[in-house]
Coordinates of C-alpha atoms in Angstrom, one line a residue:
X139 CA -30.7 37.0 14.6
X140 CA -29.0 37.6 11.3
X141 CA -30.6 38.8 8.0
X142 CA -30.5 36.0 5.4
X143 CA -31.3 36.7 1.8
X144 CA -32.7 33.3 0.9
X145 CA -33.2 34.3 -2.7
X146 CA -29.5 33.4 -2.9
X147 CA -30.1 29.9 -1.8
X148 CA -28.6 27.4 -4.3
X149 CA -31.3 25.7 -6.3
X150 CA -31.5 22.0 -5.5
X151 CA -30.6 19.6 -8.3
X152 CA -33.3 18.3 -10.6
X153 CA -33.4 14.9 -8.9
X154 CA -34.3 16.6 -5.6
X155 CA -36.9 18.8 -7.2
X156 CA -38.5 15.8 -8.9
X157 CA -38.6 13.9 -5.7
X158 CA -40.1 16.8 -3.8
X159 CA -42.7 17.3 -6.5
X160 CA -43.8 13.6 -6.4
X161 CA -44.0 13.8 -2.6
X162 CA -46.1 16.9 -2.7
X163 CA -48.6 15.2 -5.0
X164 CA -48.8 12.3 -2.5
X165 CA -49.5 14.7 0.3
X166 CA -52.3 16.3 -1.7
X167 CA -53.8 12.9 -2.5
X168 CA -53.6 11.6 1.1
X169 CA -57.0 11.0 2.6
X170 CA -56.3 12.4 6.1
X171 CA -53.6 14.0 8.3
X172 CA -52.4 10.6 9.6
X173 CA -51.6 9.5 6.1
X174 CA -49.9 12.8 5.3
X175 CA -47.8 12.6 8.5
X176 CA -46.6 9.2 7.6
X177 CA -45.4 10.5 4.2
X178 CA -43.6 13.3 5.9
X179 CA -42.0 11.1 8.5
X180 CA -40.8 8.6 5.9
X181 CA -39.1 11.3 3.9
X182 CA -37.4 13.4 6.6
X183 CA -34.0 13.1 4.9
X184 CA -35.2 15.2 1.9
X185 CA -35.0 18.5 3.6
X186 CA -31.8 17.5 5.4
X187 CA -30.1 17.4 2.0
X188 CA -30.5 21.2 1.8
X189 CA -28.7 21.9 5.1
X190 CA -25.3 22.5 3.5
X191 CA -26.8 25.0 1.1
X192 CA -28.5 26.8 4.0
X193 CA -25.2 26.9 5.9
X194 CA -23.5 28.6 3.0
X195 CA -25.8 31.6 3.4
X196 CA -24.8 32.2 7.0
X197 CA -21.2 30.8 7.0
X198 CA -22.4 27.9 9.1
X199 CA -24.2 29.9 11.7
X200 CA -27.7 29.4 13.1
X201 CA -29.9 32.1 11.5
X202 CA -31.6 32.8 14.8
X203 CA -28.8 32.8 17.4
X204 CA -25.8 33.7 15.1
X205 CA -23.7 31.0 16.6
X206 CA -22.1 27.7 15.7
X207 CA -21.5 26.2 19.2
X208 CA -23.5 27.6 22.2
X209 CA -26.8 26.9 20.4
X210 CA -25.6 23.3 19.5
X211 CA -26.3 21.1 16.5
X212 CA -28.0 22.8 13.5
X213 CA -31.4 21.6 12.3
X214 CA -33.3 22.5 9.1
X215 CA -36.3 24.3 10.7
X216 CA -39.6 24.5 8.9
X217 CA -40.5 28.1 9.6
X218 CA -44.2 27.2 9.2
X219 CA -44.6 23.8 10.9
X220 CA -45.3 21.0 8.6
X221 CA -47.5 18.5 10.5
X222 CA -49.4 20.7 13.0
X223 CA -49.2 24.1 14.6
X224 CA -49.8 25.4 18.1
X225 CA -51.2 28.9 18.6
X226 CA -51.0 30.0 22.3
X227 CA -53.2 33.0 21.6
X228 CA -56.1 30.9 20.4
X229 CA -57.6 29.6 23.6
X230 CA -60.4 27.6 21.9
X231 CA -58.4 25.6 19.3
X232 CA -54.7 26.1 20.0
X233 CA -53.7 23.0 18.0
X234 CA -54.3 23.2 14.2
X235 CA -53.3 21.4 11.1
X236 CA -49.8 22.2 9.9
X237 CA -48.6 23.7 6.6
X238 CA -48.1 20.2 5.1
X239 CA -47.9 21.6 1.5
X240 CA -44.8 23.6 2.5
X241 CA -42.9 20.5 3.7
X242 CA -40.7 20.3 0.7
X243 CA -40.7 24.0 -0.2
X244 CA -37.2 25.4 0.2
X245 CA -38.4 28.9 1.0
X246 CA -39.9 27.5 4.2
X247 CA -36.5 26.3 5.5
X248 CA -34.5 28.1 8.1
X249 CA -31.2 27.0 9.7
X250 CA -31.7 26.7 13.5
X251 CA -29.7 25.4 16.5
X252 CA -31.3 22.4 18.2
X253 CA -32.0 24.3 21.4
X254 CA -34.2 26.8 19.5
X255 CA -35.8 24.3 17.1
X256 CA -36.8 21.9 20.0
X257 CA -38.3 24.8 21.9
X258 CA -40.1 26.2 18.8
X259 CA -41.6 22.8 18.1
X260 CA -45.1 23.3 16.6
X261 CA -45.4 26.9 17.8
X262 CA -46.6 29.3 15.1
X263 CA -49.1 31.9 16.2
X264 CA -50.9 33.9 13.6
X265 CA -52.8 37.1 14.4
X266 CA -54.8 37.4 11.2
X267 CA -55.4 35.5 7.9
X268 CA -54.1 32.0 8.8
X269 CA -53.6 29.9 5.7
X270 CA -55.4 26.6 6.1
X271 CA -54.9 25.1 2.7
X272 CA -52.5 25.2 -0.2
X273 CA -52.3 28.7 -1.7
X274 CA -50.9 32.1 -1.0
X275 CA -49.5 32.8 2.5
X276 CA -48.5 36.4 2.0
X277 CA -51.6 37.7 3.8
X278 CA -50.7 36.0 7.0
X279 CA -49.9 38.2 9.9
X280 CA -47.7 36.0 12.2
X281 CA -45.8 36.5 15.4
X282 CA -42.4 34.9 14.8
X283 CA -39.7 37.2 13.6
X284 CA -38.3 35.9 10.3
X285 CA -34.5 36.1 9.6
X286 CA -35.3 36.3 5.9
X287 CA -37.1 39.6 6.5
X288 CA -34.6 42.5 7.0
X289 CA -37.0 44.6 9.0
X290 CA -37.7 41.7 11.4
X291 CA -34.1 41.4 12.3
X292 CA -34.0 45.0 13.5
X293 CA -36.7 44.3 16.2
X294 CA -34.2 42.6 18.5
X295 CA -31.6 44.3 20.7
X296 CA -29.0 43.2 23.3
X297 CA -27.5 44.5 26.5
X298 CA -24.2 44.2 28.3
X299 CA -25.4 41.1 30.2
X300 CA -25.9 39.2 27.0
X301 CA -29.7 39.4 27.2
X302 CA -31.8 39.7 24.1
X303 CA -34.9 41.9 24.2
X304 CA -37.3 43.7 22.0
X305 CA -36.0 46.9 20.4
X306 CA -39.4 48.4 19.9
X307 CA -41.0 50.2 22.9
X308 CA -44.2 48.5 24.0
X309 CA -46.1 51.7 24.4
X310 CA -45.3 53.0 20.9
X311 CA -44.9 49.8 18.8
X312 CA -46.9 47.1 20.6
X313 CA -47.2 44.7 17.7
X314 CA -43.4 44.8 17.0
X315 CA -42.7 44.5 20.7
X316 CA -45.0 41.5 21.1
X317 CA -43.5 39.7 18.0
X318 CA -40.0 40.1 19.4
X319 CA -41.1 38.9 22.9
X320 CA -42.8 35.9 21.4
X321 CA -39.8 35.0 19.3
X322 CA -37.4 35.3 22.2
X323 CA -39.6 33.1 24.3
X324 CA -40.4 30.3 21.8
X325 CA -36.9 30.1 20.3
X326 CA -35.3 30.2 23.7
X327 CA -33.0 33.0 22.6
X328 CA -32.0 33.8 26.2
X329 CA -30.7 30.2 26.6
X330 CA -28.0 30.5 29.4
X331 CA -25.0 29.4 27.3
X332 CA -26.0 31.6 24.5
X333 CA -26.6 34.6 26.8
X334 CA -23.1 34.0 28.3
X335 CA -21.5 33.9 24.8
X336 CA -23.2 37.3 24.0
X337 CA -22.0 38.7 27.3
X338 CA -18.4 37.8 26.5
X339 CA -18.7 39.2 23.0
X340 CA -20.0 42.5 24.4
X341 CA -17.1 42.6 26.8
X342 CA -14.6 42.0 24.0
X343 CA -16.2 44.7 21.9
X344 CA -16.2 47.2 24.7
X345 CA -12.5 46.7 25.2
X346 CA -11.8 47.5 21.6
X347 CA -14.2 50.5 21.6
X348 CA -12.4 52.0 24.6
X349 CA -9.0 51.6 22.9
X350 CA -10.3 53.0 19.7
X351 CA -11.6 56.0 21.6
X352 CA -8.2 56.5 23.2
X353 CA -6.4 56.2 19.9
X354 CA -8.9 58.5 18.2
X355 CA -8.2 61.1 20.9
X356 CA -4.5 60.7 20.4
X357 CA -4.8 61.2 16.7
X358 CA -6.9 64.3 17.0
X359 CA -4.5 65.8 19.4
X360 CA -1.5 64.8 17.3
X361 CA -2.6 64.1 13.7
X362 CA 0.3 62.1 12.5
X363 CA 0.1 59.3 9.9
X364 CA 1.3 56.8 12.5
X365 CA -1.4 57.8 15.0
X366 CA -4.0 57.6 12.2
X367 CA -2.8 54.1 11.3
X368 CA -3.0 53.0 14.9
X369 CA -6.6 54.2 15.2
X370 CA -7.6 52.5 12.0
X371 CA -6.0 49.2 13.0
X372 CA -8.1 49.2 16.1
X373 CA -11.3 50.1 14.3
X374 CA -10.5 47.4 11.7
X375 CA -10.8 44.8 14.5
X376 CA -14.4 45.9 14.8
X377 CA -15.0 45.7 11.1
X378 CA -13.7 42.1 11.3
X379 CA -16.1 41.4 14.2
X380 CA -19.0 42.7 12.0
X381 CA -18.2 40.5 9.0
X382 CA -20.6 37.7 8.0
X383 CA -18.1 35.0 8.9
X384 CA -18.1 36.1 12.5
X385 CA -20.5 35.0 15.2
X386 CA -22.8 37.3 17.2
X387 CA -22.4 40.3 14.9
X388 CA -25.8 41.6 16.1
X389 CA -24.4 41.8 19.6
X390 CA -21.4 43.7 18.3
X391 CA -23.7 46.1 16.5
X392 CA -25.8 46.7 19.7
X393 CA -22.6 47.4 21.7
X394 CA -21.4 49.9 19.1
X395 CA -24.7 51.7 19.1
X396 CA -24.7 51.8 23.0
X397 CA -21.2 53.4 22.9
X398 CA -22.8 56.7 21.7
X399 CA -19.6 57.4 19.6
X400 CA -20.1 59.2 16.3
X401 CA -17.3 57.0 14.7
X402 CA -19.2 53.9 15.8
X403 CA -22.4 55.0 14.2
X404 CA -20.5 55.7 11.0
X405 CA -18.9 52.3 11.1
X406 CA -22.4 50.7 11.3
X407 CA -23.4 52.6 8.2
X408 CA -20.6 51.1 6.1

């Protein structure tokens, strides 16, 4: 998962905003959920028009998987589902009305690969203060990690097998651990092809780290400008792998942290 500052999302043109406003009023005036759902289904192209702008923020990568290919075709995900929601932790009434009033709200859009979006479906578990009608949603305490929240992105970690897992220990940070576990499960973030891509990325990163360690040792034993340049050229490969344009940068970060090298920690602080 990559942090996305969606305040930088390009504002849609006035025609789009006017259309979205009209449709929102129609949703408010609808007599029941069936009527609302018909309006939503008939206007599904509206949010698809925002996809290119969402792609700009991540250089064309899925916000959840950080890939362009292994996670397949990109969808515009409604972070809070629009027509109905499913809360697996509510055993009495797991199916609930969706956040229909956010259907055409651009801050509710995320860019997601089809594998994850299909698995996510209507899932959206809320622990406290579920919003059930138009109004503020800031009080909701929900399970899904959100790529537009910087602290949420930090709650996922990776290993050398390409597996994604919670970074927070369950015995010390149960809520953070549970949120990460829920997100991994209901976005299918350990999808086999995606896991294999992360494994290969980890291997590539490890090779460069080992060479950077070797060159760093050479430089410190013989501090010539040429040896310094050789070391920096190798570390620059890692800087490139960490750039926004690259895929699976979070895997690279985890690999660097796992190396235990002081220079690697400093690189992550840049």
